[in-house]
JSON list of C-alpha atoms in Angstrom, two decimals:
[
{"chain": "D", "resi": 21, "resn": "ASP", "atom": "CA", "xyz": [-17.67, -184.37, -41.26]},
{"chain": "D", "resi": 22, "resn": "GLN", "atom": "CA", "xyz": [-16.87, -180.99, -40.53]},
{"chain": "D", "resi": 23, "resn": "GLN", "atom": "CA", "xyz": [-13.28, -180.36, -41.48]},
{"chain": "D", "resi": 24, "resn": "VAL", "atom": "CA", "xyz": [-13.22, -176.78, -39.86]},
{"chain": "D", "resi": 25, "resn": "LYS", "atom": "CA", "xyz": [-15.05, -175.97, -36.54]},
{"chain": "D", "resi": 26, "resn": "GLN", "atom": "CA", "xyz": [-15.95, -172.91, -34.52]},
{"chain": "D", "resi": 27, "resn": "ASN", "atom": "CA", "xyz": [-16.99, -174.72, -31.19]},
{"chain": "D", "resi": 28, "resn": "SER", "atom": "CA", "xyz": [-18.22, -171.31, -29.58]},
{"chain": "D", "resi": 29, "resn": "PRO", "atom": "CA", "xyz": [-21.35, -170.43, -31.45]},
{"chain": "D", "resi": 30, "resn": "SER", "atom": "CA", "xyz": [-21.07, -167.26, -29.53]},
{"chain": "D", "resi": 31, "resn": "LEU", "atom": "CA", "xyz": [-18.91, -164.70, -27.48]},
{"chain": "D", "resi": 32, "resn": "SER", "atom": "CA", "xyz": [-19.72, -161.50, -25.50]},
{"chain": "D", "resi": 33, "resn": "VAL", "atom": "CA", "xyz": [-16.75, -159.26, -24.53]},
{"chain": "D", "resi": 34, "resn": "GLN", "atom": "CA", "xyz": [-16.83, -155.80, -23.10]},
{"chain": "D", "resi": 35, "resn": "GLU", "atom": "CA", "xyz": [-15.47, -152.86, -25.20]},
{"chain": "D", "resi": 36, "resn": "GLY", "atom": "CA", "xyz": [-11.82, -152.08, -24.65]},
{"chain": "D", "resi": 37, "resn": "ARG", "atom": "CA", "xyz": [-10.87, -155.91, -23.82]},
{"chain": "D", "resi": 38, "resn": "ILE", "atom": "CA", "xyz": [-9.75, -158.36, -25.76]},
{"chain": "D", "resi": 39, "resn": "SER", "atom": "CA", "xyz": [-11.80, -160.90, -28.12]},
{"chain": "D", "resi": 40, "resn": "ILE", "atom": "CA", "xyz": [-10.42, -164.28, -28.99]},
{"chain": "D", "resi": 41, "resn": "LEU", "atom": "CA", "xyz": [-12.25, -166.47, -31.44]},
{"chain": "D", "resi": 42, "resn": "ASN", "atom": "CA", "xyz": [-10.93, -170.08, -31.99]},
{"chain": "D", "resi": 43, "resn": "CYS", "atom": "CA", "xyz": [-10.81, -172.55, -34.78]},
{"chain": "D", "resi": 44, "resn": "ASP", "atom": "CA", "xyz": [-9.99, -175.91, -35.14]},
{"chain": "D", "resi": 45, "resn": "TYR", "atom": "CA", "xyz": [-9.34, -178.29, -38.24]},
{"chain": "D", "resi": 46, "resn": "THR", "atom": "CA", "xyz": [-8.83, -181.69, -39.06]},
{"chain": "D", "resi": 47, "resn": "ASN", "atom": "CA", "xyz": [-6.98, -181.86, -42.37]},
{"chain": "D", "resi": 48, "resn": "SER", "atom": "CA", "xyz": [-3.53, -181.17, -42.05]},
{"chain": "D", "resi": 49, "resn": "MET", "atom": "CA", "xyz": [-3.08, -180.78, -45.50]},
{"chain": "D", "resi": 50, "resn": "PHE", "atom": "CA", "xyz": [-4.74, -177.10, -45.39]},
{"chain": "D", "resi": 51, "resn": "ASP", "atom": "CA", "xyz": [-1.97, -174.60, -46.00]},
{"chain": "D", "resi": 52, "resn": "TYR", "atom": "CA", "xyz": [-3.64, -171.25, -45.71]},
{"chain": "D", "resi": 53, "resn": "PHE", "atom": "CA", "xyz": [-6.47, -170.19, -43.10]},
{"chain": "D", "resi": 54, "resn": "LEU", "atom": "CA", "xyz": [-8.59, -166.82, -43.33]},
{"chain": "D", "resi": 55, "resn": "TRP", "atom": "CA", "xyz": [-11.11, -165.17, -41.18]},
{"chain": "D", "resi": 56, "resn": "TYR", "atom": "CA", "xyz": [-14.15, -163.26, -42.40]},
{"chain": "D", "resi": 57, "resn": "LYS", "atom": "CA", "xyz": [-16.40, -160.95, -40.96]},
{"chain": "D", "resi": 58, "resn": "LYS", "atom": "CA", "xyz": [-20.16, -160.89, -41.83]},
{"chain": "D", "resi": 59, "resn": "TYR", "atom": "CA", "xyz": [-22.76, -158.25, -40.60]},
{"chain": "D", "resi": 60, "resn": "PRO", "atom": "CA", "xyz": [-26.58, -159.07, -41.13]},
{"chain": "D", "resi": 61, "resn": "ALA", "atom": "CA", "xyz": [-28.02, -158.88, -44.67]},
{"chain": "D", "resi": 62, "resn": "GLU", "atom": "CA", "xyz": [-24.34, -158.33, -45.90]},
{"chain": "D", "resi": 63, "resn": "GLY", "atom": "CA", "xyz": [-21.85, -160.76, -47.55]},
{"chain": "D", "resi": 64, "resn": "PRO", "atom": "CA", "xyz": [-18.93, -161.85, -45.66]},
{"chain": "D", "resi": 65, "resn": "THR", "atom": "CA", "xyz": [-15.98, -159.38, -46.06]},
{"chain": "D", "resi": 66, "resn": "PHE", "atom": "CA", "xyz": [-12.10, -160.78, -45.67]},
{"chain": "D", "resi": 67, "resn": "LEU", "atom": "CA", "xyz": [-10.36, -159.75, -42.58]},
{"chain": "D", "resi": 68, "resn": "ILE", "atom": "CA", "xyz": [-7.03, -161.41, -42.37]},
{"chain": "D", "resi": 69, "resn": "SER", "atom": "CA", "xyz": [-5.06, -164.56, -43.28]},
{"chain": "D", "resi": 70, "resn": "ILE", "atom": "CA", "xyz": [-2.15, -166.73, -42.55]},
{"chain": "D", "resi": 71, "resn": "SER", "atom": "CA", "xyz": [-0.02, -169.22, -44.35]},
{"chain": "D", "resi": 72, "resn": "SER", "atom": "CA", "xyz": [0.99, -172.41, -42.76]},
{"chain": "D", "resi": 73, "resn": "ILE", "atom": "CA", "xyz": [4.63, -171.57, -42.91]},
{"chain": "D", "resi": 74, "resn": "LYS", "atom": "CA", "xyz": [3.90, -168.55, -40.36]},
{"chain": "D", "resi": 75, "resn": "ASP", "atom": "CA", "xyz": [2.52, -169.07, -37.05]},
{"chain": "D", "resi": 76, "resn": "LYS", "atom": "CA", "xyz": [1.39, -165.29, -36.75]},
{"chain": "D", "resi": 77, "resn": "ASN", "atom": "CA", "xyz": [-0.15, -162.49, -38.79]},
{"chain": "D", "resi": 78, "resn": "GLU", "atom": "CA", "xyz": [-0.95, -159.15, -37.41]},
{"chain": "D", "resi": 79, "resn": "ASP", "atom": "CA", "xyz": [-2.92, -156.48, -38.94]},
{"chain": "D", "resi": 80, "resn": "GLY", "atom": "CA", "xyz": [-3.77, -153.42, -36.45]},
{"chain": "D", "resi": 81, "resn": "ARG", "atom": "CA", "xyz": [-6.44, -154.57, -34.00]},
{"chain": "D", "resi": 82, "resn": "PHE", "atom": "CA", "xyz": [-6.23, -158.15, -35.50]},
{"chain": "D", "resi": 83, "resn": "THR", "atom": "CA", "xyz": [-3.93, -160.82, -35.14]},
{"chain": "D", "resi": 84, "resn": "VAL", "atom": "CA", "xyz": [-4.36, -164.37, -36.11]},
{"chain": "D", "resi": 85, "resn": "PHE", "atom": "CA", "xyz": [-2.34, -167.44, -34.50]},
{"chain": "D", "resi": 86, "resn": "LEU", "atom": "CA", "xyz": [-1.66, -170.70, -35.84]},
{"chain": "D", "resi": 87, "resn": "ASN", "atom": "CA", "xyz": [-0.87, -173.73, -34.15]},
{"chain": "D", "resi": 88, "resn": "LYS", "atom": "CA", "xyz": [-0.12, -176.40, -36.84]},
{"chain": "D", "resi": 89, "resn": "SER", "atom": "CA", "xyz": [0.41, -179.15, -34.42]},
{"chain": "D", "resi": 90, "resn": "ALA", "atom": "CA", "xyz": [-2.84, -178.65, -32.52]},
{"chain": "D", "resi": 91, "resn": "LYS", "atom": "CA", "xyz": [-4.76, -177.86, -35.87]},
{"chain": "D", "resi": 92, "resn": "HIS", "atom": "CA", "xyz": [-5.95, -174.87, -34.17]},
{"chain": "D", "resi": 93, "resn": "LEU", "atom": "CA", "xyz": [-6.03, -171.12, -35.22]},
{"chain": "D", "resi": 94, "resn": "SER", "atom": "CA", "xyz": [-7.47, -168.13, -33.18]},
{"chain": "D", "resi": 95, "resn": "LEU", "atom": "CA", "xyz": [-8.45, -164.65, -33.84]},
{"chain": "D", "resi": 96, "resn": "HIS", "atom": "CA", "xyz": [-7.40, -161.92, -31.55]},
{"chain": "D", "resi": 97, "resn": "ILE", "atom": "CA", "xyz": [-9.35, -158.28, -31.66]},
{"chain": "D", "resi": 98, "resn": "VAL", "atom": "CA", "xyz": [-7.65, -155.90, -29.23]},
{"chain": "D", "resi": 99, "resn": "PRO", "atom": "CA", "xyz": [-9.02, -153.58, -28.27]},
{"chain": "D", "resi": 100, "resn": "SER", "atom": "CA", "xyz": [-12.76, -154.73, -29.03]},
{"chain": "D", "resi": 101, "resn": "GLN", "atom": "CA", "xyz": [-14.94, -152.07, -30.37]},
{"chain": "D", "resi": 102, "resn": "PRO", "atom": "CA", "xyz": [-18.81, -152.20, -30.73]},
{"chain": "D", "resi": 103, "resn": "GLY", "atom": "CA", "xyz": [-18.35, -151.97, -34.57]},
{"chain": "D", "resi": 104, "resn": "ASP", "atom": "CA", "xyz": [-16.68, -155.38, -34.16]},
{"chain": "D", "resi": 105, "resn": "SER", "atom": "CA", "xyz": [-19.86, -157.10, -33.30]},
{"chain": "D", "resi": 106, "resn": "ALA", "atom": "CA", "xyz": [-20.74, -159.53, -36.04]},
{"chain": "D", "resi": 107, "resn": "VAL", "atom": "CA", "xyz": [-20.44, -163.23, -36.99]},
{"chain": "D", "resi": 108, "resn": "TYR", "atom": "CA", "xyz": [-16.88, -164.29, -37.65]},
{"chain": "D", "resi": 109, "resn": "PHE", "atom": "CA", "xyz": [-16.16, -167.50, -39.93]},
{"chain": "D", "resi": 110, "resn": "CYS", "atom": "CA", "xyz": [-12.77, -169.33, -40.34]},
{"chain": "D", "resi": 111, "resn": "ALA", "atom": "CA", "xyz": [-11.79, -170.57, -43.36]},
{"chain": "D", "resi": 112, "resn": "ALA", "atom": "CA", "xyz": [-9.29, -173.18, -44.62]},
{"chain": "D", "resi": 113, "resn": "GLY", "atom": "CA", "xyz": [-7.68, -173.94, -48.00]},
{"chain": "D", "resi": 114, "resn": "LEU", "atom": "CA", "xyz": [-5.26, -175.81, -49.97]},
{"chain": "D", "resi": 115, "resn": "SER", "atom": "CA", "xyz": [-2.98, -173.76, -52.46]},
{"chain": "D", "resi": 116, "resn": "GLY", "atom": "CA", "xyz": [-3.34, -174.77, -56.05]},
{"chain": "D", "resi": 117, "resn": "ALA", "atom": "CA", "xyz": [-6.83, -176.08, -55.44]},
{"chain": "D", "resi": 118, "resn": "GLY", "atom": "CA", "xyz": [-8.53, -173.08, -57.13]},
{"chain": "D", "resi": 119, "resn": "ASN", "atom": "CA", "xyz": [-9.62, -170.94, -54.52]},
{"chain": "D", "resi": 120, "resn": "MET", "atom": "CA", "xyz": [-11.67, -173.71, -52.69]},
{"chain": "D", "resi": 121, "resn": "LEU", "atom": "CA", "xyz": [-12.28, -172.92, -49.11]},
{"chain": "D", "resi": 122, "resn": "THR", "atom": "CA", "xyz": [-13.95, -174.97, -46.30]},
{"chain": "D", "resi": 123, "resn": "PHE", "atom": "CA", "xyz": [-15.57, -172.80, -43.75]},
{"chain": "D", "resi": 124, "resn": "GLY", "atom": "CA", "xyz": [-16.49, -172.89, -40.03]},
{"chain": "D", "resi": 125, "resn": "GLY", "atom": "CA", "xyz": [-19.88, -172.86, -38.56]},
{"chain": "D", "resi": 126, "resn": "GLY", "atom": "CA", "xyz": [-19.05, -169.01, -37.38]},
{"chain": "D", "resi": 127, "resn": "THR", "atom": "CA", "xyz": [-18.93, -167.24, -34.13]},
{"chain": "D", "resi": 128, "resn": "ARG", "atom": "CA", "xyz": [-21.37, -164.49, -33.13]},
{"chain": "D", "resi": 129, "resn": "LEU", "atom": "CA", "xyz": [-19.28, -161.73, -31.21]},
{"chain": "D", "resi": 130, "resn": "MET", "atom": "CA", "xyz": [-21.18, -159.15, -29.25]},
{"chain": "D", "resi": 131, "resn": "VAL", "atom": "CA", "xyz": [-18.82, -156.15, -28.20]},
{"chain": "D", "resi": 132, "resn": "LYS", "atom": "CA", "xyz": [-20.77, -154.62, -25.13]},
{"chain": "D", "resi": 133, "resn": "PRO", "atom": "CA", "xyz": [-20.36, -150.62, -24.62]},
{"chain": "N", "resi": 27, "resn": "ASP", "atom": "CA", "xyz": [-11.77, -153.04, -55.74]},
{"chain": "N", "resi": 28, "resn": "VAL", "atom": "CA", "xyz": [-13.38, -156.48, -56.75]},
{"chain": "N", "resi": 29, "resn": "LYS", "atom": "CA", "xyz": [-17.20, -156.10, -57.13]},
{"chain": "N", "resi": 30, "resn": "VAL", "atom": "CA", "xyz": [-19.63, -158.81, -56.90]},
{"chain": "N", "resi": 31, "resn": "THR", "atom": "CA", "xyz": [-23.26, -157.95, -57.49]},
{"chain": "N", "resi": 32, "resn": "GLN", "atom": "CA", "xyz": [-26.41, -160.40, -56.99]},
{"chain": "N", "resi": 33, "resn": "SER", "atom": "CA", "xyz": [-29.55, -159.64, -58.70]},
{"chain": "N", "resi": 34, "resn": "SER", "atom": "CA", "xyz": [-31.56, -159.47, -55.56]},
{"chain": "N", "resi": 35, "resn": "ARG", "atom": "CA", "xyz": [-31.35, -158.68, -51.94]},
{"chain": "N", "resi": 36, "resn": "TYR", "atom": "CA", "xyz": [-34.71, -160.06, -50.74]},
{"chain": "N", "resi": 37, "resn": "LEU", "atom": "CA", "xyz": [-36.85, -162.76, -52.70]},
{"chain": "N", "resi": 38, "resn": "VAL", "atom": "CA", "xyz": [-40.03, -164.65, -51.67]},
{"chain": "N", "resi": 39, "resn": "LYS", "atom": "CA", "xyz": [-41.13, -167.38, -53.78]},
{"chain": "N", "resi": 40, "resn": "ARG", "atom": "CA", "xyz": [-43.80, -170.08, -53.67]},
{"chain": "N", "resi": 41, "resn": "THR", "atom": "CA", "xyz": [-43.26, -173.92, -53.29]},
{"chain": "N", "resi": 42, "resn": "GLY", "atom": "CA", "xyz": [-42.56, -175.33, -56.53]},
{"chain": "N", "resi": 43, "resn": "GLU", "atom": "CA", "xyz": [-41.49, -172.39, -58.38]},
{"chain": "N", "resi": 44, "resn": "LYS", "atom": "CA", "xyz": [-38.53, -172.12, -60.54]},
{"chain": "N", "resi": 45, "resn": "VAL", "atom": "CA", "xyz": [-36.04, -169.40, -59.00]},
{"chain": "N", "resi": 46, "resn": "PHE", "atom": "CA", "xyz": [-33.21, -167.67, -60.62]},
{"chain": "N", "resi": 47, "resn": "LEU", "atom": "CA", "xyz": [-30.07, -166.28, -58.59]},
{"chain": "N", "resi": 48, "resn": "GLU", "atom": "CA", "xyz": [-27.77, -164.29, -60.53]},
{"chain": "N", "resi": 49, "resn": "CYS", "atom": "CA", "xyz": [-24.13, -163.11, -59.60]},
{"chain": "N", "resi": 50, "resn": "VAL", "atom": "CA", "xyz": [-22.13, -160.98, -61.85]},
{"chain": "N", "resi": 51, "resn": "GLN", "atom": "CA", "xyz": [-18.56, -159.70, -61.19]},
{"chain": "N", "resi": 52, "resn": "ASP", "atom": "CA", "xyz": [-16.65, -156.76, -62.82]},
{"chain": "N", "resi": 53, "resn": "MET", "atom": "CA", "xyz": [-13.34, -158.31, -63.24]},
{"chain": "N", "resi": 54, "resn": "ASP", "atom": "CA", "xyz": [-11.92, -161.20, -65.37]},
{"chain": "N", "resi": 55, "resn": "HIS", "atom": "CA", "xyz": [-11.86, -163.86, -62.62]},
{"chain": "N", "resi": 56, "resn": "GLU", "atom": "CA", "xyz": [-12.29, -167.51, -63.54]},
{"chain": "N", "resi": 57, "resn": "ASN", "atom": "CA", "xyz": [-13.37, -168.58, -60.22]},
{"chain": "N", "resi": 58, "resn": "MET", "atom": "CA", "xyz": [-16.89, -168.51, -59.06]},
{"chain": "N", "resi": 59, "resn": "PHE", "atom": "CA", "xyz": [-18.98, -170.01, -56.18]},
{"chain": "N", "resi": 60, "resn": "TRP", "atom": "CA", "xyz": [-22.21, -170.32, -54.79]},
{"chain": "N", "resi": 61, "resn": "TYR", "atom": "CA", "xyz": [-23.00, -170.89, -50.99]},
{"chain": "N", "resi": 62, "resn": "ARG", "atom": "CA", "xyz": [-26.04, -171.08, -48.76]},
{"chain": "N", "resi": 63, "resn": "GLN", "atom": "CA", "xyz": [-25.60, -169.88, -45.03]},
{"chain": "N", "resi": 64, "resn": "ASP", "atom": "CA", "xyz": [-27.73, -170.90, -42.38]},
{"chain": "N", "resi": 65, "resn": "PRO", "atom": "CA", "xyz": [-27.24, -170.26, -38.62]},
{"chain": "N", "resi": 66, "resn": "GLY", "atom": "CA", "xyz": [-24.81, -172.74, -37.09]},
{"chain": "N", "resi": 67, "resn": "LEU", "atom": "CA", "xyz": [-23.93, -174.41, -40.46]},
{"chain": "N", "resi": 68, "resn": "GLY", "atom": "CA", "xyz": [-21.55, -171.74, -41.56]},
{"chain": "N", "resi": 69, "resn": "LEU", "atom": "CA", "xyz": [-21.16, -171.50, -45.51]},
{"chain": "N", "resi": 70, "resn": "ARG", "atom": "CA", "xyz": [-21.93, -174.65, -47.35]},
{"chain": "N", "resi": 71, "resn": "LEU", "atom": "CA", "xyz": [-20.84, -174.86, -51.04]},
{"chain": "N", "resi": 72, "resn": "ILE", "atom": "CA", "xyz": [-23.57, -175.77, -53.66]},
{"chain": "N", "resi": 73, "resn": "TYR", "atom": "CA", "xyz": [-21.67, -175.39, -56.83]},
{"chain": "N", "resi": 74, "resn": "PHE", "atom": "CA", "xyz": [-18.77, -173.73, -58.38]},
{"chain": "N", "resi": 75, "resn": "SER", "atom": "CA", "xyz": [-17.32, -172.84, -61.76]},
{"chain": "N", "resi": 76, "resn": "TYR", "atom": "CA", "xyz": [-13.62, -172.33, -62.78]},
{"chain": "N", "resi": 77, "resn": "ASP", "atom": "CA", "xyz": [-14.71, -171.13, -66.44]},
{"chain": "N", "resi": 78, "resn": "VAL", "atom": "CA", "xyz": [-17.34, -170.90, -68.74]},
{"chain": "N", "resi": 79, "resn": "LYS", "atom": "CA", "xyz": [-19.43, -173.52, -69.62]},
{"chain": "N", "resi": 80, "resn": "MET", "atom": "CA", "xyz": [-17.78, -175.30, -66.62]},
{"chain": "N", "resi": 81, "resn": "LYS", "atom": "CA", "xyz": [-19.34, -176.40, -63.33]},
{"chain": "N", "resi": 82, "resn": "GLU", "atom": "CA", "xyz": [-18.65, -178.59, -60.41]},
{"chain": "N", "resi": 83, "resn": "LYS", "atom": "CA", "xyz": [-20.84, -179.75, -57.61]},
{"chain": "N", "resi": 84, "resn": "GLY", "atom": "CA", "xyz": [-20.00, -178.58, -54.00]},
{"chain": "N", "resi": 85, "resn": "ASP", "atom": "CA", "xyz": [-21.37, -180.09, -50.79]},
{"chain": "N", "resi": 86, "resn": "ILE", "atom": "CA", "xyz": [-24.86, -179.98, -51.13]},
{"chain": "N", "resi": 87, "resn": "PRO", "atom": "CA", "xyz": [-25.64, -179.58, -54.93]},
{"chain": "N", "resi": 88, "resn": "GLU", "atom": "CA", "xyz": [-29.26, -181.53, -54.58]},
{"chain": "N", "resi": 89, "resn": "GLY", "atom": "CA", "xyz": [-31.98, -179.46, -55.80]},
{"chain": "N", "resi": 90, "resn": "TYR", "atom": "CA", "xyz": [-29.79, -176.64, -57.34]},
{"chain": "N", "resi": 91, "resn": "SER", "atom": "CA", "xyz": [-28.21, -176.14, -60.63]},
{"chain": "N", "resi": 92, "resn": "VAL", "atom": "CA", "xyz": [-26.19, -173.56, -62.20]},
{"chain": "N", "resi": 93, "resn": "SER", "atom": "CA", "xyz": [-25.61, -172.21, -65.45]},
{"chain": "N", "resi": 94, "resn": "ARG", "atom": "CA", "xyz": [-21.94, -169.90, -66.63]},
{"chain": "N", "resi": 95, "resn": "GLU", "atom": "CA", "xyz": [-22.50, -168.98, -70.09]},
{"chain": "N", "resi": 96, "resn": "LYS", "atom": "CA", "xyz": [-20.39, -165.90, -69.94]},
{"chain": "N", "resi": 97, "resn": "LYS", "atom": "CA", "xyz": [-17.36, -165.35, -67.58]},
{"chain": "N", "resi": 98, "resn": "GLU", "atom": "CA", "xyz": [-18.80, -162.67, -65.71]},
{"chain": "N", "resi": 99, "resn": "ARG", "atom": "CA", "xyz": [-22.06, -164.40, -64.83]},
{"chain": "N", "resi": 100, "resn": "PHE", "atom": "CA", "xyz": [-22.76, -167.51, -62.80]},
{"chain": "N", "resi": 101, "resn": "SER", "atom": "CA", "xyz": [-26.45, -168.05, -61.99]},
{"chain": "N", "resi": 102, "resn": "LEU", "atom": "CA", "xyz": [-27.87, -170.29, -59.52]},
{"chain": "N", "resi": 103, "resn": "ILE", "atom": "CA", "xyz": [-31.14, -172.18, -60.20]},
{"chain": "N", "resi": 104, "resn": "LEU", "atom": "CA", "xyz": [-33.76, -173.84, -57.95]},
{"chain": "N", "resi": 105, "resn": "GLU", "atom": "CA", "xyz": [-35.45, -176.10, -60.02]},
{"chain": "N", "resi": 106, "resn": "SER", "atom": "CA", "xyz": [-38.45, -176.26, -57.90]},
{"chain": "N", "resi": 107, "resn": "ALA", "atom": "CA", "xyz": [-38.06, -174.28, -54.65]},
{"chain": "N", "resi": 108, "resn": "SER", "atom": "CA", "xyz": [-38.94, -175.88, -51.59]},
{"chain": "N", "resi": 109, "resn": "THR", "atom": "CA", "xyz": [-39.38, -174.40, -48.05]},
{"chain": "N", "resi": 110, "resn": "ASN", "atom": "CA", "xyz": [-36.15, -176.16, -47.06]},
{"chain": "N", "resi": 111, "resn": "GLN", "atom": "CA", "xyz": [-34.13, -173.79, -49.34]},
{"chain": "N", "resi": 112, "resn": "THR", "atom": "CA", "xyz": [-35.20, -170.68, -47.33]},
{"chain": "N", "resi": 113, "resn": "SER", "atom": "CA", "xyz": [-31.84, -169.25, -46.82]},
{"chain": "N", "resi": 114, "resn": "MET", "atom": "CA", "xyz": [-29.15, -166.73, -47.14]},
{"chain": "N", "resi": 115, "resn": "TYR", "atom": "CA", "xyz": [-27.89, -167.40, -50.64]},
{"chain": "N", "resi": 116, "resn": "LEU", "atom": "CA", "xyz": [-24.01, -165.99, -51.33]},
{"chain": "N", "resi": 117, "resn": "CYS", "atom": "CA", "xyz": [-21.98, -165.51, -54.10]},
{"chain": "N", "resi": 118, "resn": "ALA", "atom": "CA", "xyz": [-18.13, -165.53, -54.21]},
{"chain": "N", "resi": 119, "resn": "ILE", "atom": "CA", "xyz": [-15.25, -165.04, -56.91]},
{"chain": "N", "resi": 120, "resn": "GLY", "atom": "CA", "xyz": [-11.95, -166.22, -56.22]},
{"chain": "N", "resi": 121, "resn": "THR", "atom": "CA", "xyz": [-8.56, -164.67, -57.69]},
{"chain": "N", "resi": 122, "resn": "GLU", "atom": "CA", "xyz": [-6.68, -166.97, -59.97]},
{"chain": "N", "resi": 123, "resn": "HIS", "atom": "CA", "xyz": [-4.98, -169.94, -58.18]},
{"chain": "N", "resi": 124, "resn": "GLN", "atom": "CA", "xyz": [-1.47, -168.86, -59.64]},
{"chain": "N", "resi": 125, "resn": "THR", "atom": "CA", "xyz": [-1.54, -165.76, -57.42]},
{"chain": "N", "resi": 126, "resn": "VAL", "atom": "CA", "xyz": [-0.40, -165.87, -53.82]},
{"chain": "N", "resi": 127, "resn": "ARG", "atom": "CA", "xyz": [-3.67, -164.35, -52.73]},
{"chain": "N", "resi": 128, "resn": "TYR", "atom": "CA", "xyz": [-6.48, -166.99, -51.99]},
{"chain": "N", "resi": 129, "resn": "GLU", "atom": "CA", "xyz": [-9.23, -165.16, -50.51]},
{"chain": "N", "resi": 130, "resn": "GLN", "atom": "CA", "xyz": [-12.76, -165.19, -51.92]},
{"chain": "N", "resi": 131, "resn": "TYR", "atom": "CA", "xyz": [-14.82, -162.03, -52.37]},
{"chain": "N", "resi": 132, "resn": "PHE", "atom": "CA", "xyz": [-18.45, -162.31, -51.67]},
{"chain": "N", "resi": 133, "resn": "GLY", "atom": "CA", "xyz": [-21.49, -160.50, -53.12]},
{"chain": "N", "resi": 134, "resn": "PRO", "atom": "CA", "xyz": [-24.17, -158.91, -50.68]},
{"chain": "N", "resi": 135, "resn": "GLY", "atom": "CA", "xyz": [-26.13, -162.15, -50.62]},
{"chain": "N", "resi": 136, "resn": "THR", "atom": "CA", "xyz": [-29.70, -162.82, -51.41]},
{"chain": "N", "resi": 137, "resn": "ARG", "atom": "CA", "xyz": [-32.42, -163.68, -48.92]},
{"chain": "N", "resi": 138, "resn": "LEU", "atom": "CA", "xyz": [-34.42, -166.10, -50.13]},
{"chain": "N", "resi": 139, "resn": "THR", "atom": "CA", "xyz": [-37.77, -167.07, -48.44]},
{"chain": "N", "resi": 140, "resn": "VAL", "atom": "CA", "xyz": [-39.96, -170.05, -50.05]},
{"chain": "N", "resi": 141, "resn": "THR", "atom": "CA", "xyz": [-43.48, -170.06, -48.62]}
]
């Protein structure tokens, strides 16, 4: 049973436009959420996170939105750049659970010049 | 900056061989994790460790074992490699749970091919 799901395996966006990556979770106990970015042949790198006490967190071009009632989070990238082309993973965790994270299946983002 | 190194970037092994993948961190973090990444399946947790000599099974431990003799080093062992263990293996460390930062930091990964 996948507790964290990314239903879109891939997304293609034009440079300069907004990219919206979505993630759904089933465990209402999760209280923090993260997004990671992964290039081929490299390890994932941390991008942005959000605590369940917030509904939005922004860092430059990246904004994460959390809708707890819908158990849904999204990552907005604006404006999208070709260098943003990568696989994006969302992850969820429980504070006090020793850094344990549950990851989604990933969404491959392609930003076309 | 946190640095996580993995012993090999690419590895090719034969079916039945014993395979060792090593992960080393340069900080004093207690929590270490081994994942495998396969297309469409995301990152799946194999084993994790919260301290020296401690190990816990993750979601897919079958066919794997681990060793943590020193705090900075966490090894993943494939006892008898099989072709379905061809994958990208990722090691991660986590900051102590007492802090407010919960992210994991990943190594560069080892692409293992079993023929």
